Structures are given as structure tokens and as C-alpha cells.
CSV table of C-alpha atoms in Angstrom, one decimal:
chain,number,residue,atom,x,y,z
A,30,MET,CA,-0.2,-0.2,0.2
A,31,PRO,CA,1.9,3.0,-1.1
A,32,MET,CA,1.7,6.1,1.0
A,33,LEU,CA,2.3,9.4,-0.8
A,34,ALA,CA,3.0,13.0,1.4
A,35,ILE,CA,2.6,16.5,0.4
A,36,ALA,CA,4.2,18.6,2.7
A,37,GLY,CA,4.2,23.0,2.3
A,38,ASP,CA,3.0,25.6,4.3
A,39,SER,CA,-0.3,27.0,3.7
A,40,ALA,CA,-1.6,28.0,0.0
A,41,THR,CA,1.3,26.4,-1.4
A,42,GLY,CA,-0.7,23.7,-3.9
A,43,LYS,CA,-1.0,21.1,-1.2
A,44,THR,CA,-4.7,19.9,-2.5
A,45,THR,CA,-4.3,20.7,-6.4
A,46,LEU,CA,-1.6,18.8,-6.9
A,47,SER,CA,-3.3,15.9,-4.7
A,48,HIS,CA,-6.8,16.3,-6.2
A,49,GLY,CA,-5.7,15.4,-9.4
A,50,LEU,CA,-3.5,12.9,-7.7
A,51,ALA,CA,-7.0,11.1,-6.5
A,52,LYS,CA,-8.6,11.4,-9.7
A,53,ALA,CA,-6.2,9.8,-12.1
A,54,LEU,CA,-6.1,6.9,-9.6
A,55,GLY,CA,-10.1,6.9,-8.7
A,56,PRO,CA,-12.4,7.9,-5.5
A,57,GLU,CA,-12.5,4.6,-4.3
A,58,LYS,CA,-9.0,3.6,-4.4
A,59,ILE,CA,-8.0,6.3,-2.4
A,60,THR,CA,-7.3,7.4,1.3
A,61,TRP,CA,-6.5,11.7,1.4
A,62,MET,CA,-6.0,12.7,4.8
A,63,CYS,CA,-4.9,16.2,6.0
A,64,THR,CA,-2.6,16.3,8.6
A,65,ASP,CA,-4.3,19.3,9.3
A,66,ASP,CA,-6.5,17.5,11.0
A,67,TYR,CA,-4.5,17.5,14.0
A,68,HIS,CA,-5.0,20.6,15.6
A,69,LYS,CA,-5.8,20.9,19.2
A,70,TYR,CA,-8.1,24.2,19.6
A,71,ASP,CA,-10.5,25.2,17.2
A,72,ARG,CA,-10.4,29.0,15.8
A,73,GLN,CA,-11.8,30.7,18.8
A,74,GLU,CA,-9.4,29.1,21.2
A,75,ARG,CA,-6.7,29.9,19.4
A,76,LYS,CA,-7.4,34.4,19.1
A,77,ASP,CA,-6.0,33.5,23.5
A,78,LEU,CA,-3.0,31.4,22.6
A,79,PRO,CA,0.5,32.5,22.2
A,80,PHE,CA,1.5,30.5,19.0
A,81,THR,CA,-0.8,29.4,15.3
A,82,PRO,CA,-1.4,26.2,14.0
A,83,LEU,CA,2.3,26.3,12.8
A,84,HIS,CA,3.6,25.7,15.9
A,85,PRO,CA,4.2,21.9,16.9
A,86,ASP,CA,2.1,22.6,20.3
A,87,CYS,CA,-0.8,23.2,18.4
A,88,ASN,CA,-1.4,19.9,16.8
A,89,TYR,CA,-1.3,16.5,18.0
A,90,LEU,CA,1.4,15.2,16.3
A,91,GLU,CA,2.2,11.8,18.5
A,92,ILE,CA,-1.5,10.8,17.8
A,93,MET,CA,-0.5,11.6,13.8
A,94,GLU,CA,2.2,9.7,14.2
A,95,GLN,CA,0.7,7.0,15.5
A,96,HIS,CA,-2.4,7.0,12.6
A,97,LEU,CA,0.5,7.2,9.6
A,98,GLN,CA,1.9,3.7,11.2
A,99,LEU,CA,-1.5,2.3,11.8
A,100,LEU,CA,-2.1,3.0,8.4
A,101,THR,CA,1.4,1.7,7.2
A,102,LEU,CA,0.0,-1.8,8.8
A,103,GLY,CA,-3.4,-1.6,7.2
A,104,GLN,CA,-5.1,-0.8,10.1
A,105,PRO,CA,-8.4,1.7,10.7
A,106,ILE,CA,-8.0,5.2,12.1
A,107,LEU,CA,-10.0,7.3,14.3
A,108,LYS,CA,-9.1,10.3,12.7
A,109,PRO,CA,-9.9,13.3,14.0
A,110,ILE,CA,-11.2,16.7,11.9
A,111,TYR,CA,-10.7,20.0,11.9
A,112,ASN,CA,-13.4,21.8,9.6
A,113,HIS,CA,-11.7,24.5,8.0
A,114,ASP,CA,-14.7,26.8,6.7
A,115,THR,CA,-16.0,27.4,10.3
A,116,GLY,CA,-12.8,26.7,12.3
A,117,THR,CA,-14.2,24.3,14.5
A,118,LEU,CA,-13.2,20.8,15.7
A,119,ASP,CA,-16.0,18.0,14.3
A,120,ARG,CA,-17.0,14.7,14.8
A,121,PRO,CA,-13.9,11.8,14.3
A,122,VAL,CA,-14.3,9.9,10.9
A,123,LEU,CA,-13.4,5.8,11.1
A,124,VAL,CA,-10.9,5.5,8.2
A,125,HIS,CA,-9.9,2.5,6.2
A,126,PRO,CA,-7.0,2.4,4.6
A,127,ALA,CA,-7.3,1.9,0.9
A,128,GLN,CA,-4.7,0.8,-1.6
A,129,TYR,CA,-3.2,4.1,-2.1
A,130,VAL,CA,-2.7,6.5,0.7
A,131,ILE,CA,-2.1,10.4,0.0
A,132,VAL,CA,-1.8,12.4,3.1
A,133,ASP,CA,-0.9,16.9,3.0
A,134,GLY,CA,-0.9,19.1,4.9
A,135,LEU,CA,1.4,21.2,7.5
A,136,PHE,CA,3.4,18.5,9.3
A,137,PRO,CA,3.7,15.3,6.9
A,138,LEU,CA,7.6,15.5,7.3
A,139,TRP,CA,8.0,17.1,10.5
A,140,SER,CA,9.5,14.1,12.6
A,141,LYS,CA,12.1,10.6,11.5
A,142,LEU,CA,8.9,8.9,12.8
A,143,SER,CA,6.4,9.9,10.3
A,144,ARG,CA,8.9,10.7,7.5
A,145,ALA,CA,9.4,6.4,8.1
A,146,CYS,CA,6.0,6.1,6.9
A,147,PHE,CA,6.0,7.4,3.5
A,148,ASP,CA,7.5,6.3,-0.2
A,149,VAL,CA,7.3,8.9,-1.3
A,150,THR,CA,8.0,12.5,0.0
A,151,VAL,CA,7.2,15.8,-1.2
A,152,PHE,CA,7.4,19.4,-0.7
A,153,LEU,CA,5.7,22.4,-2.1
A,154,ASP,CA,8.3,25.5,-2.0
A,155,PRO,CA,6.6,28.5,-4.3
A,156,PRO,CA,8.1,32.2,-3.8
A,157,GLU,CA,6.9,33.6,-0.7
A,158,HIS,CA,5.4,36.3,-2.1
A,159,ILE,CA,3.8,34.0,-4.6
A,160,ARG,CA,2.5,32.4,-1.4
A,161,ARG,CA,1.3,35.4,0.3
A,162,GLN,CA,-1.2,36.3,-2.9
A,163,TRP,CA,-2.6,32.8,-3.0
A,164,LYS,CA,-3.5,32.9,0.8
A,165,VAL,CA,-5.1,36.3,0.6
A,166,TYR,CA,-7.0,34.9,-2.2
A,167,ARG,CA,-8.0,31.9,-1.2
A,168,ASP,CA,-8.8,33.1,2.2
A,169,VAL,CA,-11.0,35.9,1.2
A,170,THR,CA,-12.9,34.2,-1.1
A,171,LYS,CA,-13.2,31.0,0.5
A,172,ARG,CA,-13.2,31.5,3.8
A,173,GLY,CA,-14.4,34.0,4.8
A,174,TYR,CA,-11.7,36.8,6.0
A,175,THR,CA,-10.5,40.2,4.6
A,176,GLU,CA,-7.4,40.9,3.8
A,177,GLU,CA,-6.4,43.0,6.4
A,178,GLN,CA,-6.8,39.8,8.7
A,179,VAL,CA,-5.3,37.9,6.6
A,180,LEU,CA,-2.5,39.8,6.2
A,181,ARG,CA,-1.8,40.7,9.7
A,182,ASP,CA,-2.2,36.7,10.5
A,183,LEU,CA,0.9,35.8,7.6
A,184,ASP,CA,2.9,38.2,9.2
A,185,LYS,CA,2.3,36.5,13.1
A,186,ARG,CA,2.3,32.9,11.4
A,187,GLU,CA,6.1,33.6,9.8
A,188,PRO,CA,8.3,32.9,12.3
A,189,GLU,CA,7.0,29.4,12.9
A,190,SER,CA,6.8,28.4,9.4
A,191,GLU,CA,10.1,29.6,9.2
A,192,ALA,CA,10.7,27.3,11.9
A,193,TYR,CA,8.7,24.7,12.0
A,194,ILE,CA,7.4,24.1,8.6
A,195,ARG,CA,10.0,25.0,5.7
A,196,PRO,CA,12.7,23.2,7.2
A,197,GLN,CA,10.7,20.3,6.0
A,198,ARG,CA,11.4,20.7,2.3
A,199,LYS,CA,15.2,19.7,3.0
A,200,HIS,CA,13.4,15.7,4.0
A,201,ALA,CA,12.0,15.5,0.7
A,202,ASP,CA,12.1,13.1,-2.1
A,203,ILE,CA,11.0,16.3,-4.3
A,204,VAL,CA,11.1,19.5,-4.1
A,205,ILE,CA,7.8,21.5,-6.5
A,206,ARG,CA,8.3,24.9,-6.6
A,207,PHE,CA,5.1,26.6,-8.9
A,208,ALA,CA,5.9,29.9,-9.8
A,209,PRO,CA,4.7,33.0,-12.6
A,210,VAL,CA,6.7,33.0,-16.0
A,211,GLU,CA,9.6,36.1,-14.7
A,212,GLY,CA,9.0,38.7,-16.5
A,213,ALA,CA,4.8,37.7,-18.6
A,214,ALA,CA,2.1,39.5,-18.3
A,215,ASP,CA,-0.5,36.9,-17.5
A,216,SER,CA,0.5,35.7,-13.7
A,217,LYS,CA,-1.5,32.8,-13.6
A,218,ALA,CA,0.3,30.9,-16.1
A,219,LEU,CA,3.0,29.6,-13.5
A,220,SER,CA,6.0,27.2,-14.1
A,221,ALA,CA,7.0,24.3,-12.5
A,222,THR,CA,10.6,23.7,-11.2
A,223,ILE,CA,10.4,19.9,-9.9
A,224,LEU,CA,13.9,18.8,-8.3
A,225,LEU,CA,14.1,15.0,-8.4
A,226,ARG,CA,16.8,14.2,-5.8
A,227,PRO,CA,18.4,10.8,-5.3
A,228,THR,CA,16.9,9.4,-2.3
A,229,ILE,CA,14.4,7.6,-4.3
A,230,PRO,CA,15.2,6.1,-8.1
A,231,HIS,CA,13.6,8.5,-10.5
A,232,PRO,CA,12.8,7.6,-14.1
A,233,ASP,CA,15.0,8.2,-16.5
A,234,LEU,CA,14.0,11.2,-19.0
A,235,SER,CA,17.7,12.2,-20.5
A,236,ASP,CA,15.9,11.1,-23.6
A,237,VAL,CA,13.0,13.6,-24.1
A,238,LEU,CA,14.5,16.5,-22.1
A,239,SER,CA,17.3,18.3,-22.8
A,240,ASN,CA,19.5,20.4,-20.6
A,241,ASP,CA,19.0,23.5,-22.9
A,242,SER,CA,17.5,26.1,-20.8
A,243,LYS,CA,15.9,27.8,-24.0
A,244,GLY,CA,13.6,25.1,-24.5
A,245,ALA,CA,9.7,25.0,-22.8
A,246,LEU,CA,10.5,21.9,-21.2
A,247,HIS,CA,14.2,20.6,-19.7
A,248,MET,CA,16.2,19.4,-17.4
A,249,LYS,CA,19.6,20.1,-15.6
A,250,LEU,CA,21.7,19.0,-12.7
A,251,ILE,CA,21.6,22.0,-10.1
A,252,ARG,CA,23.0,23.3,-6.2
A,253,ASP,CA,20.4,22.6,-4.3
A,254,ASP,CA,20.2,25.0,-1.0
A,255,ASP,CA,22.5,22.1,1.0
A,256,GLY,CA,24.7,22.6,-1.9
A,257,LYS,CA,24.5,18.9,-3.0
A,258,PRO,CA,23.9,17.9,-6.9
A,259,VAL,CA,20.3,17.2,-7.9
A,260,ASP,CA,18.2,16.9,-10.9
A,261,ALA,CA,15.9,20.0,-12.2
A,262,ILE,CA,13.2,19.4,-14.5
A,263,HIS,CA,11.7,22.9,-15.6
A,264,VAL,CA,8.2,22.9,-17.1
A,265,HIS,CA,7.6,26.8,-18.8
A,266,GLY,CA,4.0,27.7,-18.1
A,267,HIS,CA,3.6,28.4,-21.7
A,268,ALA,CA,5.0,25.1,-23.0
A,269,ASN,CA,2.3,23.6,-25.8
A,270,ARG,CA,0.7,20.1,-25.1
A,271,GLU,CA,2.9,18.5,-27.5
A,272,ALA,CA,6.1,19.2,-26.0
A,273,SER,CA,4.4,18.3,-22.3
A,274,ARG,CA,2.9,15.1,-23.7
A,275,GLU,CA,5.7,13.2,-25.5
A,276,VAL,CA,7.2,13.6,-21.9
A,277,GLU,CA,4.2,12.6,-20.5
A,278,GLU,CA,4.3,9.3,-22.7
A,279,ALA,CA,8.0,8.8,-21.9
A,280,ILE,CA,7.2,8.9,-18.0
A,281,TRP,CA,3.9,6.4,-18.4
A,282,SER,CA,5.7,3.6,-20.9
A,283,LYS,CA,8.3,3.1,-18.0
A,284,LEU,CA,5.9,2.0,-16.1
A,285,GLY,CA,4.3,-1.0,-18.7
A,286,ILE,CA,0.8,0.0,-18.3
A,287,ASP,CA,-1.6,-0.8,-20.6
A,288,ALA,CA,-3.7,2.0,-21.2
A,289,PRO,CA,-3.3,5.7,-22.2
A,290,VAL,CA,-2.0,8.7,-20.0
A,291,PRO,CA,-4.8,9.8,-17.2
A,292,ASP,CA,-6.0,12.7,-19.0
A,293,CYS,CA,-7.7,14.0,-15.7
A,294,LEU,CA,-3.7,15.7,-14.4
A,295,GLY,CA,-3.2,18.9,-15.3
A,296,GLU,CA,-6.8,20.1,-14.3
A,297,ILE,CA,-6.7,23.5,-12.7
A,298,GLU,CA,-9.8,26.2,-12.2
A,299,GLY,CA,-12.3,27.0,-14.9
A,300,GLY,CA,-11.9,23.5,-17.0
A,301,LYS,CA,-8.2,24.8,-17.7
A,302,ARG,CA,-5.1,22.8,-18.0
A,303,SER,CA,-1.8,23.5,-17.0
A,304,GLU,CA,1.0,21.1,-18.5
A,305,PRO,CA,4.0,22.0,-15.7
A,306,LEU,CA,0.7,20.9,-12.8
A,307,ALA,CA,0.4,17.7,-15.2
A,308,ILE,CA,4.3,16.5,-15.7
A,309,ALA,CA,4.5,17.3,-11.9
A,310,GLN,CA,1.8,15.2,-10.7
A,311,LEU,CA,2.6,12.3,-13.7
A,312,ILE,CA,5.5,12.1,-12.2
A,313,LEU,CA,4.3,11.3,-8.3
A,314,LEU,CA,1.4,9.1,-10.0
A,315,TYR,CA,4.7,7.4,-11.4
A,316,HIS,CA,5.8,6.7,-8.0
A,317,LEU,CA,3.1,5.6,-6.6
A,318,LEU,CA,2.6,3.4,-9.3
A,319,LEU,CA,5.5,1.6,-9.3
A,320,VAL,CA,5.3,1.0,-5.7
A,321,SER,CA,2.4,-0.8,-5.9
């Protein structure tokens, strides 16, 4: 039973990435859970606390670790529920692990014990100023906050994000950064840089991706934040479907599956398609199917 972790700060795109994977694999084959459900306090209670949900003391991380271990053993868990719409703690639900388990949230890579439960680990790492824009848009349009409230909350959370969330990046097998195309007028056309660390075997794409940085899709050996070499795939926000399809077919063919590449990958709001998102999702899908 393959388990995938997708970690990252609030509003980094975790749900969007996970949704495409769940749809491609089939909802009946997926157990999809969020570590935000392990918050200790509801929104009202947190107003009087000296820390935010990004602090370990604001979460039942030991229970999260126990539940992750049970899932790896194929055992059900009684999972808590944090309601992001109302800010309340709802009744827990009984969760049985399905064929694939996807866990996203703030803390899936927090401890050595939790990391050991996963076959593949991912960290989403957009530029911080872009993430702030995404969070303002989401929380104002979907969660009923004012822009001033969101910005104030972001400033309050920043020290804990730096101390507890962003350090999880170094533990991920794959780091994905979605960011606007530099210098482009359309800020919604996001490019993706996908770092493939040598902690797990990745598909060999050298036959379809060159190291020519002028290409819409290319792969280069770069230095990671820790100075170690890492393969970096770049997918330009305006990459055309034909170029993307060639890479998708190369990845898919290595699995030996007698079925077409799922056409639901890359779906974004408004019924549009993002080629960078599709490639990122397919690489994660490759790893889940390879393990199974």
C-alpha cells in the first residue's frame, strides 16, 4: 500500500496537487487525509494562545504519528476533523486505508517517525511573496476573511513557518516550485521546477529532456539549497501540449501500463489545463504506481 506525503505551508497548492492524483487513481482506491485535522484547538480557542497552527504545540503530532503507523500496517484509524470553513473541530471519522494513501498538510514530514511511514515525500516550495498572494485570494474568496485579517495572520505565522514548516523541505524526495513565468504579463501562467533528489529512483527522462534552458521543457543538474547536486526539471508555463505529451508518454511507458495517460492530470479552475501541473502530478503518479 503506497503512501505519499505532500508537505508545505498554507496555500502552497497541496490540495490542487493531491486532487489530480486522487482523480487519476480513482476515488475508490484512495485514502486522502490532511494533517491539519490534528489541530488541538479550534479557531476561537486559538485567539487566546501564544502560538499559531504552525507550531507543533498546537497539534496532536504524536497521535498523527500513531495513525500514520497504523495506516502503513493496513489498520483503520479514528481520525479527527478540523473544519476549515467554520474553524471548528468536528466529530472524528473512521478511516480505512485504501489501495493508495495520500497525506498532505503542514506536518507530514515533521518527525523521523512520520517520514518513515511514506514511500514518497514531496515538499511544495513556491516563492514566499507568491504564496502570500495565493493565501490572501483563497482565504478572502473561500473562507470569509478580509484581506487585512489574512495579512495580519501571515505576519504572525511567519516565525513559526520559518522554524517548523520550511525546514521540512530538506527531508523531501521531490521539491516542487510553482511560480509565475518571469516577465510574463499573465501572472496566472505558472511554471514548475521539479527537483528530483537521489533518495528514491526517478524515471530516466534524458532521452526526451535536454539541458537546453531555452526549451519549454528541460532538465539540468543544479545545486540544491544544501549544495548537493540534484536533477531539476523545468516546465515553462506556456509549454505547448505537444511537447508536454512527449514527456508524459515517456514517463508513462516506463510503467508498462496498457492504458492511456490519465487525461484529468493538470486540471485547474475554470476547466483549464496546466502543463507544468500535469507533469508534476504524473511524476508523483509514476512513483505511486511503481511502488504498488
